[in-house]
Amino acid sequence: MIPAPGNGEGLNLKTLRFILGDQLSRSISSLEACDRDRDIVLMAEVSDEATYVCHHKQKIALVLSAMRHFAGELEGDGFQVDYVRLNDKGNTGSFSGELERAVARHDIERIVITEPGEWRVLELIKVWGEDSGAELEIKDDTRFLATRSGFQEWASGRKSLRMEFFYREMRRKTGWLMDGDKPLGGRWNYDADNRKSLPRGIALPERRRFEPDDITREVMDLVETRFGNHFGELGTFGWPVTRHDALEALAHFVEDCLPGFGDYQDAMKSGADFLFHSLISPCLNIGLLEAREVCESVLAAHEEGHAPLAATEGFLRQVLGWREFMRGLYWMHMPDYGSSNFLEADRPLPEFYWTADTLMNCLAQTVDATRRNAYAHHIQRLMITGNFALLAGLDPAEVEDWYLAVYADAYEWVELPNTHGMALFADGGLLASKPYAASGSYINRMSDYCTDCVYDPKSRSGDNACPFNILYWYFLIRNEERLRSNPRMGLSYRNLDRLDQEQRRQITRQASTILDSI
């Protein structure tokens, strides 16, 4: 990033501090040393950010409502806020256009902004100084637990990048769940304890949702008017849009859900959209919550005896491990990361990813929940929608655009590596050591979806055979040259070797029929 001016340089310049829609944190670096009597804080709702993919209506409403609430809080605390609404006369629809207008409006000499989360936005920002004639300072985003330079230092010289080793290093640095230089409990990872199927009749926590206030309802009307053709429903909106509500959501998770989170974080159940999951990722990714306070809240619950070690570690691994790892890998390999296609997948995205109109109950349930909530938990994303996309050979770019569009917590820095590398193995193993390919038996073991499905998860041939079964074996056949040498695929290919040539031909015929039908 461009360093801050030294020796007091720039302190007397008329300064514009640009806050983006995912930077709604009072600790954001662009607000440091802000002169409330002189500096202008710019916030702008722009149509470009709502439409570069057709974002879920709830995601647009969440960001716009949270922005308006945050701007109001800043104004109440004495900041001078220039807030541009989507329908304001003259709104150019772009960050650069609104920056140019604000510089002229306020006779700005200096622009301060915290680095954006996405590569494409950073490329826009880099030329603002030259284009505006004002001094430009891009500050580091200090809300993450690992710096970009720190990640690159850790990754330097490694042949492969594995989250587990990065996570252990972060545990050592923070001291979280450590007993001296050893992991608390003697194990770094309790993932094996996080894979229990949901017992029949288990009581699920009633989830805390937040009734839209006047500001949110006004935004929802605007979204329905301007983006009514976008995916998703607005009537079920219940996301936190203020710092106060986000803290309530965090407290609710820690108190009511965290104790059961570890055991059942990989489970899925028809009609149960949220189970024990935290639902705080949308708040984290726009800045209403910060990673450190979230982790410390969960760690405190463990220290007080409220949360088991496996649940605490499982959650910590998601935030301290995966979230930070995704960001580091994204910035290390952009802008070319998303251009690879190791498995040469090229099929277009099926329409049922938008409509939920499919006889495969697991997919119908997951897409329907996504449409209603702008949310599905990580196993639904990885092992249902992602797994099908992998097995069917769907075009990575189309799948990535879908994930970016439909989830309230999706921003490219976290969505792209999760989808491209983990779900689709399109990077050839840079992120994951093997493809996360699974048949219908996995879905049957971890959910009740198969109970009400027309397909049989135990059959791999015939009209009622689960398409996941057929496509799983076809995936192995189709990618044999690319994947057989992968040491973690050895068991899968030994099982494939038990099939004779006629069985392989039958699987290929059935797979072709399924793929042609979608």
Short mmCIF file of N, CA, C and O in Angstrom, two decimals, residues 378-435:
data_model
loop_
_atom_site.label_atom_id
_atom_site.label_comp_id
_atom_site.label_asym_id
_atom_site.label_seq_id
_atom_site.Cartn_x
_atom_site.Cartn_y
_atom_site.Cartn_z
N HIS A 378 -21.66 -23.95 5.20
CA HIS A 378 -20.50 -24.29 4.39
C HIS A 378 -20.56 -25.69 3.78
O HIS A 378 -20.04 -25.91 2.69
N ILE A 379 -21.21 -26.64 4.45
CA ILE A 379 -21.30 -27.99 3.88
C ILE A 379 -22.31 -28.03 2.74
O ILE A 379 -22.10 -28.71 1.73
N GLN A 380 -23.40 -27.30 2.86
CA GLN A 380 -24.33 -27.20 1.73
C GLN A 380 -23.63 -26.59 0.52
O GLN A 380 -23.84 -27.02 -0.62
N ARG A 381 -22.80 -25.59 0.76
CA ARG A 381 -22.10 -24.93 -0.35
C ARG A 381 -21.05 -25.86 -0.96
O ARG A 381 -20.94 -25.96 -2.19
N LEU A 382 -20.28 -26.52 -0.11
CA LEU A 382 -19.18 -27.35 -0.61
C LEU A 382 -19.66 -28.69 -1.15
O LEU A 382 -19.28 -29.10 -2.26
N MET A 383 -20.50 -29.39 -0.38
CA MET A 383 -20.80 -30.79 -0.69
C MET A 383 -22.14 -31.00 -1.40
O MET A 383 -22.46 -32.12 -1.79
N ILE A 384 -22.93 -29.93 -1.58
CA ILE A 384 -24.15 -30.06 -2.38
C ILE A 384 -23.97 -29.27 -3.69
O ILE A 384 -23.71 -29.84 -4.73
N THR A 385 -24.07 -27.94 -3.62
CA THR A 385 -23.97 -27.16 -4.86
C THR A 385 -22.56 -27.23 -5.45
O THR A 385 -22.40 -27.34 -6.68
N GLY A 386 -21.53 -27.18 -4.61
CA GLY A 386 -20.16 -27.26 -5.12
C GLY A 386 -19.82 -28.63 -5.64
O GLY A 386 -19.18 -28.78 -6.70
N ASN A 387 -20.21 -29.67 -4.91
CA ASN A 387 -19.93 -31.04 -5.31
C ASN A 387 -20.60 -31.37 -6.64
O ASN A 387 -19.99 -31.98 -7.53
N PHE A 388 -21.86 -30.95 -6.80
CA PHE A 388 -22.52 -31.21 -8.07
C PHE A 388 -21.81 -30.49 -9.21
O PHE A 388 -21.61 -31.05 -10.30
N ALA A 389 -21.43 -29.24 -8.98
CA ALA A 389 -20.72 -28.48 -10.02
C ALA A 389 -19.42 -29.16 -10.41
O ALA A 389 -19.05 -29.21 -11.59
N LEU A 390 -18.71 -29.69 -9.42
CA LEU A 390 -17.46 -30.40 -9.67
C LEU A 390 -17.72 -31.66 -10.48
O LEU A 390 -17.07 -31.91 -11.51
N LEU A 391 -18.66 -32.49 -10.03
CA LEU A 391 -18.93 -33.77 -10.69
C LEU A 391 -19.47 -33.58 -12.10
O LEU A 391 -19.15 -34.36 -13.01
N ALA A 392 -20.28 -32.54 -12.28
CA ALA A 392 -20.91 -32.32 -13.59
C ALA A 392 -19.98 -31.57 -14.56
O ALA A 392 -20.31 -31.44 -15.74
N GLY A 393 -18.84 -31.08 -14.07
CA GLY A 393 -17.92 -30.36 -14.94
C GLY A 393 -18.44 -29.01 -15.38
O GLY A 393 -18.28 -28.61 -16.54
N LEU A 394 -19.07 -28.28 -14.44
CA LEU A 394 -19.61 -26.96 -14.78
C LEU A 394 -18.49 -25.94 -14.92
O LEU A 394 -17.47 -26.00 -14.22
N ASP A 395 -18.69 -24.99 -15.80
CA ASP A 395 -17.71 -23.95 -16.08
C ASP A 395 -17.37 -23.18 -14.80
O ASP A 395 -18.26 -22.60 -14.18
N PRO A 396 -16.10 -23.17 -14.38
CA PRO A 396 -15.75 -22.51 -13.12
C PRO A 396 -16.18 -21.05 -13.06
O PRO A 396 -16.68 -20.59 -12.02
N ALA A 397 -16.03 -20.30 -14.14
CA ALA A 397 -16.39 -18.88 -14.11
C ALA A 397 -17.87 -18.68 -13.84
O ALA A 397 -18.27 -17.78 -13.09
N GLU A 398 -18.72 -19.54 -14.44
CA GLU A 398 -20.16 -19.41 -14.21
C GLU A 398 -20.52 -19.78 -12.78
O GLU A 398 -21.35 -19.14 -12.14
N VAL A 399 -19.89 -20.82 -12.26
CA VAL A 399 -20.16 -21.24 -10.88
C VAL A 399 -19.70 -20.16 -9.90
O VAL A 399 -20.40 -19.83 -8.94
N GLU A 400 -18.55 -19.58 -10.16
CA GLU A 400 -18.01 -18.55 -9.27
C GLU A 400 -18.89 -17.31 -9.26
O GLU A 400 -19.12 -16.70 -8.21
N ASP A 401 -19.39 -16.93 -10.43
CA ASP A 401 -20.32 -15.79 -10.48
C ASP A 401 -21.59 -16.09 -9.69
O ASP A 401 -22.15 -15.20 -9.04
N TRP A 402 -22.05 -17.34 -9.76
CA TRP A 402 -23.26 -17.71 -9.01
C TRP A 402 -23.02 -17.58 -7.51
O TRP A 402 -23.82 -16.96 -6.80
N TYR A 403 -21.94 -18.14 -7.00
CA TYR A 403 -21.65 -18.04 -5.57
C TYR A 403 -21.50 -16.59 -5.14
O TYR A 403 -21.96 -16.20 -4.06
N LEU A 404 -20.86 -15.79 -5.97
CA LEU A 404 -20.68 -14.38 -5.63
C LEU A 404 -22.00 -13.64 -5.60
O LEU A 404 -22.20 -12.72 -4.80
N ALA A 405 -22.94 -14.06 -6.43
CA ALA A 405 -24.22 -13.38 -6.54
C ALA A 405 -25.19 -13.74 -5.42
O ALA A 405 -25.94 -12.87 -4.95
N VAL A 406 -25.22 -14.99 -4.98
CA VAL A 406 -26.37 -15.45 -4.21
C VAL A 406 -26.21 -15.37 -2.70
O VAL A 406 -27.20 -15.51 -1.97
N TYR A 407 -25.00 -15.16 -2.18
CA TYR A 407 -24.80 -15.21 -0.73
C TYR A 407 -24.50 -13.83 -0.16
O TYR A 407 -23.72 -13.05 -0.72
N ALA A 408 -25.09 -13.56 0.99
CA ALA A 408 -24.95 -12.25 1.63
C ALA A 408 -23.53 -11.99 2.10
O ALA A 408 -23.14 -10.84 2.28
N ASP A 409 -22.76 -13.04 2.33
CA ASP A 409 -21.39 -12.88 2.84
C ASP A 409 -20.33 -13.01 1.74
O ASP A 409 -19.14 -13.04 2.03
N ALA A 410 -20.75 -13.07 0.48
CA ALA A 410 -19.82 -13.36 -0.62
C ALA A 410 -19.14 -12.10 -1.13
O ALA A 410 -19.80 -11.18 -1.64
N TYR A 411 -17.83 -12.06 -0.99
CA TYR A 411 -16.98 -11.05 -1.61
C TYR A 411 -15.84 -11.80 -2.28
O TYR A 411 -15.41 -12.85 -1.79
N GLU A 412 -15.33 -11.26 -3.37
CA GLU A 412 -14.44 -12.07 -4.20
C GLU A 412 -13.23 -12.59 -3.44
O GLU A 412 -12.78 -13.71 -3.70
N TRP A 413 -12.69 -11.83 -2.50
CA TRP A 413 -11.48 -12.26 -1.80
C TRP A 413 -11.69 -13.56 -1.03
O TRP A 413 -10.75 -14.34 -0.85
N VAL A 414 -12.91 -13.82 -0.60
CA VAL A 414 -13.19 -15.06 0.13
C VAL A 414 -13.94 -16.07 -0.74
O VAL A 414 -13.74 -17.26 -0.60
N GLU A 415 -14.78 -15.58 -1.65
CA GLU A 415 -15.57 -16.48 -2.48
C GLU A 415 -14.74 -17.17 -3.54
O GLU A 415 -14.89 -18.37 -3.79
N LEU A 416 -13.87 -16.43 -4.21
CA LEU A 416 -13.15 -17.00 -5.35
C LEU A 416 -12.25 -18.17 -4.96
O LEU A 416 -12.35 -19.25 -5.56
N PRO A 417 -11.36 -18.03 -3.97
CA PRO A 417 -10.54 -19.20 -3.63
C PRO A 417 -11.35 -20.37 -3.08
O PRO A 417 -11.04 -21.53 -3.37
N ASN A 418 -12.40 -20.08 -2.30
CA ASN A 418 -13.24 -21.16 -1.79
C ASN A 418 -13.89 -21.94 -2.93
O ASN A 418 -13.97 -23.17 -2.89
N THR A 419 -14.38 -21.22 -3.93
CA THR A 419 -15.08 -21.88 -5.04
C THR A 419 -14.10 -22.46 -6.04
O THR A 419 -14.16 -23.65 -6.39
N HIS A 420 -13.19 -21.63 -6.52
CA HIS A 420 -12.27 -22.04 -7.59
C HIS A 420 -11.32 -23.14 -7.12
O HIS A 420 -11.10 -24.13 -7.82
N GLY A 421 -10.78 -22.97 -5.92
CA GLY A 421 -9.77 -23.91 -5.44
C GLY A 421 -10.33 -25.08 -4.67
O GLY A 421 -9.94 -26.23 -4.90
N MET A 422 -11.26 -24.80 -3.74
CA MET A 422 -11.72 -25.87 -2.86
C MET A 422 -12.88 -26.66 -3.47
O MET A 422 -12.84 -27.89 -3.54
N ALA A 423 -13.91 -25.97 -3.91
CA ALA A 423 -15.09 -26.68 -4.42
C ALA A 423 -14.84 -27.29 -5.80
O ALA A 423 -15.28 -28.41 -6.07
N LEU A 424 -14.14 -26.58 -6.68
CA LEU A 424 -14.03 -27.00 -8.08
C LEU A 424 -12.67 -27.57 -8.46
O LEU A 424 -12.53 -28.11 -9.56
N PHE A 425 -11.68 -27.45 -7.59
CA PHE A 425 -10.33 -27.94 -7.87
C PHE A 425 -9.81 -27.39 -9.21
O PHE A 425 -9.00 -28.00 -9.89
N ALA A 426 -10.28 -26.20 -9.56
CA ALA A 426 -9.89 -25.62 -10.85
C ALA A 426 -8.46 -25.11 -10.85
O ALA A 426 -7.89 -24.89 -11.92
N ASP A 427 -7.88 -24.92 -9.65
CA ASP A 427 -6.49 -24.46 -9.59
C ASP A 427 -5.50 -25.62 -9.59
O ASP A 427 -4.29 -25.42 -9.45
N GLY A 428 -5.99 -26.85 -9.71
CA GLY A 428 -5.13 -28.02 -9.83
C GLY A 428 -4.44 -28.43 -8.55
O GLY A 428 -3.49 -29.22 -8.59
N GLY A 429 -4.89 -27.92 -7.41
CA GLY A 429 -4.32 -28.36 -6.15
C GLY A 429 -3.50 -27.32 -5.43
O GLY A 429 -2.85 -27.63 -4.42
N LEU A 430 -3.52 -26.07 -5.90
CA LEU A 430 -2.81 -25.01 -5.19
C LEU A 430 -3.37 -24.84 -3.78
O LEU A 430 -2.63 -24.67 -2.81
N LEU A 431 -4.69 -24.91 -3.64
CA LEU A 431 -5.35 -24.71 -2.35
C LEU A 431 -5.63 -26.04 -1.65
O LEU A 431 -5.29 -26.21 -0.49
N ALA A 432 -6.28 -26.96 -2.33
CA ALA A 432 -6.71 -28.22 -1.72
C ALA A 432 -5.84 -29.37 -2.22
O ALA A 432 -5.38 -29.36 -3.37
N SER A 433 -5.66 -30.37 -1.38
CA SER A 433 -4.80 -31.49 -1.75
C SER A 433 -5.51 -32.50 -2.65
O SER A 433 -4.86 -33.34 -3.28
N LYS A 434 -6.84 -32.42 -2.72
CA LYS A 434 -7.59 -33.32 -3.60
C LYS A 434 -8.94 -32.68 -3.89
O LYS A 434 -9.39 -31.79 -3.16
N PRO A 435 -9.64 -33.14 -4.95
CA PRO A 435 -10.99 -32.64 -5.20
C PRO A 435 -11.95 -33.13 -4.10
O PRO A 435 -11.85 -34.27 -3.64
#
